[in-house]
Amino acid sequence: SAHDELGESEAGNTNTDELLENDNSLGILGGVRMEDSSLFEAVAVGGTFDGLHFGHRKLLTLAVSSVDPNTGKLVVGVTSDEMLKNKELSSLIPPIDERIKGVKKFLDNLAPGLKNTRKVIAIDNAFGPPGRDPDFDALVLSHETLKNGLNLNEFRAYKGFPPMKLLCTQRTEPNSMSSTALRRMKKRKKDDDDTNFYMI
């Protein structure tokens, strides 16, 4: 052990911060240590989270990796059924309870240590908790929804809240699709199945 190698007197004087600073094995995302400035105390991410496709998993992974593991908290806002009534093909979106359960399961598998410092809640407005709580310091979003983050920061400024750091994922996979595109495919398949004939 490190205690045996250093000897009794040296081990007693070893500073934990120095050990952590020199240890590259402790970190997030593949063992690469994130700079302290990349970690946040209160991180928010929101979405419909229907089907938990690759883009959703990417958002949640970025959110988890951005939370200070010692003192931070993560809040995931899942869009309520009421907010989705007018969304394209909303009838194919699972109910809120099912979507929240899927997000919790993914997070608990990804980062079981965050179980006591993460919340997954239904949201019923575009800004969610960061619109009413000044303590949030980071928002995770996709580049398609960056405008929403800018609008939220404007709203926070109007309320006298500090701006949040906007942490964006970018769709880089050629075969990745949005939830809406996946729902369209699901509907086409259902329509094809309902016709009981196939083009050959």
PDB file of C-alpha atoms in Angstrom:
ATOM      1  CA  SER A   1       0.000   0.000   0.000  1.00  0.00           C
ATOM      2  CA  ALA A   2       1.027   3.647  -0.320  1.00  0.00           C
ATOM      3  CA  HIS A   3       1.253   3.796   3.486  1.00  0.00           C
ATOM      4  CA  ASP A   4       3.798   0.924   3.572  1.00  0.00           C
ATOM      5  CA  GLU A   5       5.879   2.339   0.693  1.00  0.00           C
ATOM      6  CA  LEU A   6       6.144   5.827   2.162  1.00  0.00           C
ATOM      7  CA  GLY A   7       6.895   4.747   5.717  1.00  0.00           C
ATOM      8  CA  GLU A   8       5.035   5.844   8.807  1.00  0.00           C
ATOM      9  CA  SER A   9       6.261   9.442   9.042  1.00  0.00           C
ATOM     10  CA  GLU A  10       6.010  10.289   5.334  1.00  0.00           C
ATOM     11  CA  ALA A  11       2.560   8.728   5.017  1.00  0.00           C
ATOM     12  CA  GLY A  12       1.314  10.890   7.853  1.00  0.00           C
ATOM     13  CA  ASN A  13       2.443  14.044   6.038  1.00  0.00           C
ATOM     14  CA  THR A  14       1.034  13.151   2.623  1.00  0.00           C
ATOM     15  CA  ASN A  15      -1.487  15.706   1.473  1.00  0.00           C
ATOM     16  CA  THR A  16      -4.620  14.163  -0.087  1.00  0.00           C
ATOM     17  CA  ASP A  17      -4.912  17.047  -2.574  1.00  0.00           C
ATOM     18  CA  GLU A  18      -1.367  16.349  -3.793  1.00  0.00           C
ATOM     19  CA  LEU A  19      -2.174  12.675  -4.275  1.00  0.00           C
ATOM     20  CA  LEU A  20      -5.293  13.479  -6.250  1.00  0.00           C
ATOM     21  CA  GLU A  21      -3.499  16.117  -8.304  1.00  0.00           C
ATOM     22  CA  ASN A  22      -0.824  13.608  -9.350  1.00  0.00           C
ATOM     23  CA  ASP A  23      -3.197  10.670  -9.904  1.00  0.00           C
ATOM     24  CA  ASN A  24      -4.504  10.559 -13.467  1.00  0.00           C
ATOM     25  CA  SER A  25      -6.451   7.346 -12.905  1.00  0.00           C
ATOM     26  CA  LEU A  26      -9.213   9.149 -11.033  1.00  0.00           C
ATOM     27  CA  GLY A  27     -11.406  11.034 -13.398  1.00  0.00           C
ATOM     28  CA  ILE A  28     -14.467  11.066 -15.545  1.00  0.00           C
ATOM     29  CA  LEU A  29     -14.990   9.739 -19.064  1.00  0.00           C
ATOM     30  CA  GLY A  30     -12.235   7.246 -19.697  1.00  0.00           C
ATOM     31  CA  GLY A  31      -9.911   8.172 -16.863  1.00  0.00           C
ATOM     32  CA  VAL A  32      -9.218  11.673 -18.148  1.00  0.00           C
ATOM     33  CA  ARG A  33      -9.396  14.131 -15.291  1.00  0.00           C
ATOM     34  CA  MET A  34     -11.724  17.019 -15.995  1.00  0.00           C
ATOM     35  CA  GLU A  35     -10.504  20.436 -14.925  1.00  0.00           C
ATOM     36  CA  ASP A  36     -12.180  21.764 -11.789  1.00  0.00           C
ATOM     37  CA  SER A  37     -13.660  24.555 -13.927  1.00  0.00           C
ATOM     38  CA  SER A  38     -15.494  21.879 -15.967  1.00  0.00           C
ATOM     39  CA  LEU A  39     -17.380  20.629 -12.919  1.00  0.00           C
ATOM     40  CA  PHE A  40     -20.477  22.356 -11.633  1.00  0.00           C
ATOM     41  CA  GLU A  41     -22.477  22.476  -8.423  1.00  0.00           C
ATOM     42  CA  ALA A  42     -25.985  22.429  -9.895  1.00  0.00           C
ATOM     43  CA  VAL A  43     -26.507  20.981 -13.368  1.00  0.00           C
ATOM     44  CA  ALA A  44     -29.828  20.829 -15.205  1.00  0.00           C
ATOM     45  CA  VAL A  45     -30.842  18.959 -18.340  1.00  0.00           C
ATOM     46  CA  GLY A  46     -34.299  18.620 -19.818  1.00  0.00           C
ATOM     47  CA  GLY A  47     -36.097  16.785 -22.571  1.00  0.00           C
ATOM     48  CA  THR A  48     -38.888  14.476 -23.610  1.00  0.00           C
ATOM     49  CA  PHE A  49     -36.685  11.388 -23.144  1.00  0.00           C
ATOM     50  CA  ASP A  50     -38.965   9.079 -25.090  1.00  0.00           C
ATOM     51  CA  GLY A  51     -37.172   5.927 -26.114  1.00  0.00           C
ATOM     52  CA  LEU A  52     -33.825   7.070 -24.644  1.00  0.00           C
ATOM     53  CA  HIS A  53     -32.097   7.055 -28.034  1.00  0.00           C
ATOM     54  CA  PHE A  54     -28.378   7.767 -28.512  1.00  0.00           C
ATOM     55  CA  GLY A  55     -28.849  11.554 -28.350  1.00  0.00           C
ATOM     56  CA  HIS A  56     -30.637  11.283 -24.996  1.00  0.00           C
ATOM     57  CA  ARG A  57     -27.929   9.032 -23.591  1.00  0.00           C
ATOM     58  CA  LYS A  58     -25.276  11.462 -24.809  1.00  0.00           C
ATOM     59  CA  LEU A  59     -27.048  14.386 -23.077  1.00  0.00           C
ATOM     60  CA  LEU A  60     -27.399  12.486 -19.807  1.00  0.00           C
ATOM     61  CA  THR A  61     -23.793  11.290 -19.911  1.00  0.00           C
ATOM     62  CA  LEU A  62     -22.530  14.849 -20.410  1.00  0.00           C
ATOM     63  CA  ALA A  63     -24.771  16.009 -17.554  1.00  0.00           C
ATOM     64  CA  VAL A  64     -23.473  13.330 -15.177  1.00  0.00           C
ATOM     65  CA  SER A  65     -19.850  14.039 -16.109  1.00  0.00           C
ATOM     66  CA  SER A  66     -20.337  17.771 -15.452  1.00  0.00           C
ATOM     67  CA  VAL A  67     -21.553  17.463 -11.852  1.00  0.00           C
ATOM     68  CA  ASP A  68     -18.987  17.898  -9.093  1.00  0.00           C
ATOM     69  CA  PRO A  69     -18.939  14.366  -7.642  1.00  0.00           C
ATOM     70  CA  ASN A  70     -18.369  15.602  -4.087  1.00  0.00           C
ATOM     71  CA  THR A  71     -20.750  18.504  -3.727  1.00  0.00           C
ATOM     72  CA  GLY A  72     -22.840  18.805  -6.900  1.00  0.00           C
ATOM     73  CA  LYS A  73     -26.417  17.934  -7.775  1.00  0.00           C
ATOM     74  CA  LEU A  74     -28.124  16.991 -11.032  1.00  0.00           C
ATOM     75  CA  VAL A  75     -31.732  17.760 -11.931  1.00  0.00           C
ATOM     76  CA  VAL A  76     -33.244  16.085 -15.003  1.00  0.00           C
ATOM     77  CA  GLY A  77     -36.497  17.628 -16.180  1.00  0.00           C
ATOM     78  CA  VAL A  78     -38.749  15.335 -18.200  1.00  0.00           C
ATOM     79  CA  THR A  79     -41.378  17.130 -20.281  1.00  0.00           C
ATOM     80  CA  SER A  80     -44.876  16.530 -18.903  1.00  0.00           C
ATOM     81  CA  ASP A  81     -47.604  14.842 -20.939  1.00  0.00           C
ATOM     82  CA  GLU A  82     -49.540  18.119 -20.911  1.00  0.00           C
ATOM     83  CA  MET A  83     -46.667  19.986 -22.589  1.00  0.00           C
ATOM     84  CA  LEU A  84     -46.440  17.329 -25.311  1.00  0.00           C
ATOM     85  CA  LYS A  85     -50.087  17.362 -26.408  1.00  0.00           C
ATOM     86  CA  ASN A  86     -49.289  19.378 -29.551  1.00  0.00           C
ATOM     87  CA  LYS A  87     -45.982  17.672 -30.367  1.00  0.00           C
ATOM     88  CA  GLU A  88     -45.884  15.750 -33.649  1.00  0.00           C
ATOM     89  CA  LEU A  89     -47.092  12.156 -33.186  1.00  0.00           C
ATOM     90  CA  SER A  90     -47.572  12.749 -29.468  1.00  0.00           C
ATOM     91  CA  SER A  91     -49.759   9.645 -29.264  1.00  0.00           C
ATOM     92  CA  LEU A  92     -46.588   7.563 -29.739  1.00  0.00           C
ATOM     93  CA  ILE A  93     -44.816   9.171 -26.770  1.00  0.00           C
ATOM     94  CA  PRO A  94     -44.912   7.011 -23.622  1.00  0.00           C
ATOM     95  CA  PRO A  95     -46.535   8.547 -20.516  1.00  0.00           C
ATOM     96  CA  ILE A  96     -44.473  10.658 -18.126  1.00  0.00           C
ATOM     97  CA  ASP A  97     -44.132   7.961 -15.435  1.00  0.00           C
ATOM     98  CA  GLU A  98     -42.628   5.527 -17.932  1.00  0.00           C
ATOM     99  CA  ARG A  99     -40.196   8.132 -19.294  1.00  0.00           C
ATOM    100  CA  ILE A 100     -39.070   9.189 -15.800  1.00  0.00           C
ATOM    101  CA  LYS A 101     -38.536   5.529 -14.870  1.00  0.00           C
ATOM    102  CA  GLY A 102     -36.366   5.033 -17.998  1.00  0.00           C
ATOM    103  CA  VAL A 103     -34.206   8.077 -17.193  1.00  0.00           C
ATOM    104  CA  LYS A 104     -33.723   6.956 -13.564  1.00  0.00           C
ATOM    105  CA  LYS A 105     -32.736   3.459 -14.666  1.00  0.00           C
ATOM    106  CA  PHE A 106     -30.197   4.836 -17.176  1.00  0.00           C
ATOM    107  CA  LEU A 107     -28.693   7.236 -14.615  1.00  0.00           C
ATOM    108  CA  ASP A 108     -28.506   4.589 -11.900  1.00  0.00           C
ATOM    109  CA  ASN A 109     -26.638   2.250 -14.260  1.00  0.00           C
ATOM    110  CA  LEU A 110     -24.355   5.031 -15.514  1.00  0.00           C
ATOM    111  CA  ALA A 111     -23.576   6.665 -12.164  1.00  0.00           C
ATOM    112  CA  PRO A 112     -24.881   4.764  -9.133  1.00  0.00           C
ATOM    113  CA  GLY A 113     -22.945   7.135  -6.859  1.00  0.00           C
ATOM    114  CA  LEU A 114     -25.196  10.025  -7.890  1.00  0.00           C
ATOM    115  CA  LYS A 115     -28.379   8.313  -6.717  1.00  0.00           C
ATOM    116  CA  ASN A 116     -28.708  10.567  -3.663  1.00  0.00           C
ATOM    117  CA  THR A 117     -27.760  13.803  -5.435  1.00  0.00           C
ATOM    118  CA  ARG A 118     -29.855  13.529  -8.580  1.00  0.00           C
ATOM    119  CA  LYS A 119     -33.523  14.279  -9.131  1.00  0.00           C
ATOM    120  CA  VAL A 120     -35.659  13.295 -12.106  1.00  0.00           C
ATOM    121  CA  ILE A 121     -38.843  15.354 -12.184  1.00  0.00           C
ATOM    122  CA  ALA A 122     -41.675  16.261 -14.533  1.00  0.00           C
ATOM    123  CA  ILE A 123     -41.515  19.803 -15.900  1.00  0.00           C
ATOM    124  CA  ASP A 124     -44.498  21.733 -17.167  1.00  0.00           C
ATOM    125  CA  ASN A 125     -42.856  24.833 -18.639  1.00  0.00           C
ATOM    126  CA  ALA A 126     -39.980  25.550 -21.014  1.00  0.00           C
ATOM    127  CA  PHE A 127     -37.515  26.738 -18.341  1.00  0.00           C
ATOM    128  CA  GLY A 128     -38.061  24.214 -15.549  1.00  0.00           C
ATOM    129  CA  PRO A 129     -36.222  24.583 -12.212  1.00  0.00           C
ATOM    130  CA  PRO A 130     -33.403  26.845 -13.567  1.00  0.00           C
ATOM    131  CA  GLY A 131     -36.092  29.424 -14.332  1.00  0.00           C
ATOM    132  CA  ARG A 132     -36.864  29.814 -10.634  1.00  0.00           C
ATOM    133  CA  ASP A 133     -33.675  28.741  -8.831  1.00  0.00           C
ATOM    134  CA  PRO A 134     -30.613  31.027  -9.060  1.00  0.00           C
ATOM    135  CA  ASP A 135     -28.233  28.294  -7.859  1.00  0.00           C
ATOM    136  CA  PHE A 136     -28.039  26.396 -11.166  1.00  0.00           C
ATOM    137  CA  ASP A 137     -24.686  27.045 -12.809  1.00  0.00           C
ATOM    138  CA  ALA A 138     -24.820  24.744 -15.873  1.00  0.00           C
ATOM    139  CA  LEU A 139     -27.385  23.585 -18.410  1.00  0.00           C
ATOM    140  CA  VAL A 140     -26.780  20.607 -20.705  1.00  0.00           C
ATOM    141  CA  LEU A 141     -28.498  20.748 -24.071  1.00  0.00           C
ATOM    142  CA  SER A 142     -28.088  19.721 -27.695  1.00  0.00           C
ATOM    143  CA  HIS A 143     -26.916  22.161 -30.330  1.00  0.00           C
ATOM    144  CA  GLU A 144     -30.448  22.007 -31.802  1.00  0.00           C
ATOM    145  CA  THR A 145     -31.848  23.454 -28.565  1.00  0.00           C
ATOM    146  CA  LEU A 146     -29.079  25.992 -27.895  1.00  0.00           C
ATOM    147  CA  LYS A 147     -31.519  28.856 -28.555  1.00  0.00           C
ATOM    148  CA  ASN A 148     -33.661  27.622 -25.641  1.00  0.00           C
ATOM    149  CA  GLY A 149     -30.618  27.868 -23.374  1.00  0.00           C
ATOM    150  CA  LEU A 150     -29.865  31.398 -24.544  1.00  0.00           C
ATOM    151  CA  ASN A 151     -33.498  32.363 -23.904  1.00  0.00           C
ATOM    152  CA  LEU A 152     -33.321  30.804 -20.435  1.00  0.00           C
ATOM    153  CA  ASN A 153     -30.192  32.800 -19.594  1.00  0.00           C
ATOM    154  CA  GLU A 154     -31.965  35.994 -20.757  1.00  0.00           C
ATOM    155  CA  PHE A 155     -34.897  35.111 -18.498  1.00  0.00           C
ATOM    156  CA  ARG A 156     -32.516  34.470 -15.583  1.00  0.00           C
ATOM    157  CA  ALA A 157     -30.803  37.825 -16.181  1.00  0.00           C
ATOM    158  CA  TYR A 158     -34.216  39.528 -16.098  1.00  0.00           C
ATOM    159  CA  LYS A 159     -34.830  37.902 -12.690  1.00  0.00           C
ATOM    160  CA  GLY A 160     -31.375  38.939 -11.444  1.00  0.00           C
ATOM    161  CA  PHE A 161     -29.978  35.381 -11.546  1.00  0.00           C
ATOM    162  CA  PRO A 162     -26.432  34.656 -12.761  1.00  0.00           C
ATOM    163  CA  PRO A 163     -26.108  33.092 -16.233  1.00  0.00           C
ATOM    164  CA  MET A 164     -25.567  29.368 -16.524  1.00  0.00           C
ATOM    165  CA  LYS A 165     -22.774  27.782 -18.536  1.00  0.00           C
ATOM    166  CA  LEU A 166     -24.378  26.139 -21.594  1.00  0.00           C
ATOM    167  CA  LEU A 167     -22.861  22.708 -22.247  1.00  0.00           C
ATOM    168  CA  CYS A 168     -23.812  21.483 -25.730  1.00  0.00           C
ATOM    169  CA  THR A 169     -23.688  18.106 -27.372  1.00  0.00           C
ATOM    170  CA  GLN A 170     -23.500  17.982 -31.142  1.00  0.00           C
ATOM    171  CA  ARG A 171     -25.029  15.370 -33.402  1.00  0.00           C
ATOM    172  CA  THR A 172     -21.960  13.835 -35.025  1.00  0.00           C
ATOM    173  CA  GLU A 173     -23.229  10.367 -35.840  1.00  0.00           C
ATOM    174  CA  PRO A 174     -24.425  10.109 -39.453  1.00  0.00           C
ATOM    175  CA  ASN A 175     -27.163   7.644 -38.513  1.00  0.00           C
ATOM    176  CA  SER A 176     -28.452   9.365 -35.376  1.00  0.00           C
ATOM    177  CA  MET A 177     -32.013  10.601 -35.432  1.00  0.00           C
ATOM    178  CA  SER A 178     -34.194  12.869 -33.377  1.00  0.00           C
ATOM    179  CA  SER A 179     -37.096  11.525 -31.346  1.00  0.00           C
ATOM    180  CA  THR A 180     -39.520  12.991 -33.886  1.00  0.00           C
ATOM    181  CA  ALA A 181     -37.822  11.164 -36.782  1.00  0.00           C
ATOM    182  CA  LEU A 182     -37.908   7.917 -34.798  1.00  0.00           C
ATOM    183  CA  ARG A 183     -41.632   8.399 -34.055  1.00  0.00           C
ATOM    184  CA  ARG A 184     -42.284   8.984 -37.779  1.00  0.00           C
ATOM    185  CA  MET A 185     -40.534   5.704 -38.610  1.00  0.00           C
ATOM    186  CA  LYS A 186     -42.512   3.899 -35.907  1.00  0.00           C
ATOM    187  CA  LYS A 187     -45.793   5.277 -37.299  1.00  0.00           C
ATOM    188  CA  ARG A 188     -44.885   4.284 -40.891  1.00  0.00           C
ATOM    189  CA  LYS A 189     -44.063   0.760 -39.710  1.00  0.00           C
ATOM    190  CA  LYS A 190     -47.360   0.546 -37.803  1.00  0.00           C
ATOM    191  CA  ASP A 191     -49.262   1.841 -40.850  1.00  0.00           C
ATOM    192  CA  ASP A 192     -47.512  -0.723 -43.059  1.00  0.00           C
ATOM    193  CA  ASP A 193     -48.308  -3.507 -40.594  1.00  0.00           C
ATOM    194  CA  ASP A 194     -51.960  -2.428 -40.491  1.00  0.00           C
ATOM    195  CA  THR A 195     -52.343  -2.746 -44.266  1.00  0.00           C
ATOM    196  CA  ASN A 196     -51.599  -6.508 -44.160  1.00  0.00           C
ATOM    197  CA  PHE A 197     -49.811  -6.475 -47.494  1.00  0.00           C
ATOM    198  CA  TYR A 198     -46.221  -5.939 -48.534  1.00  0.00           C
ATOM    199  CA  MET A 199     -44.621  -4.635 -51.661  1.00  0.00           C
ATOM    200  CA  ILE A 200     -42.270  -7.254 -53.168  1.00  0.00           C
TER     201      ILE A 200
END
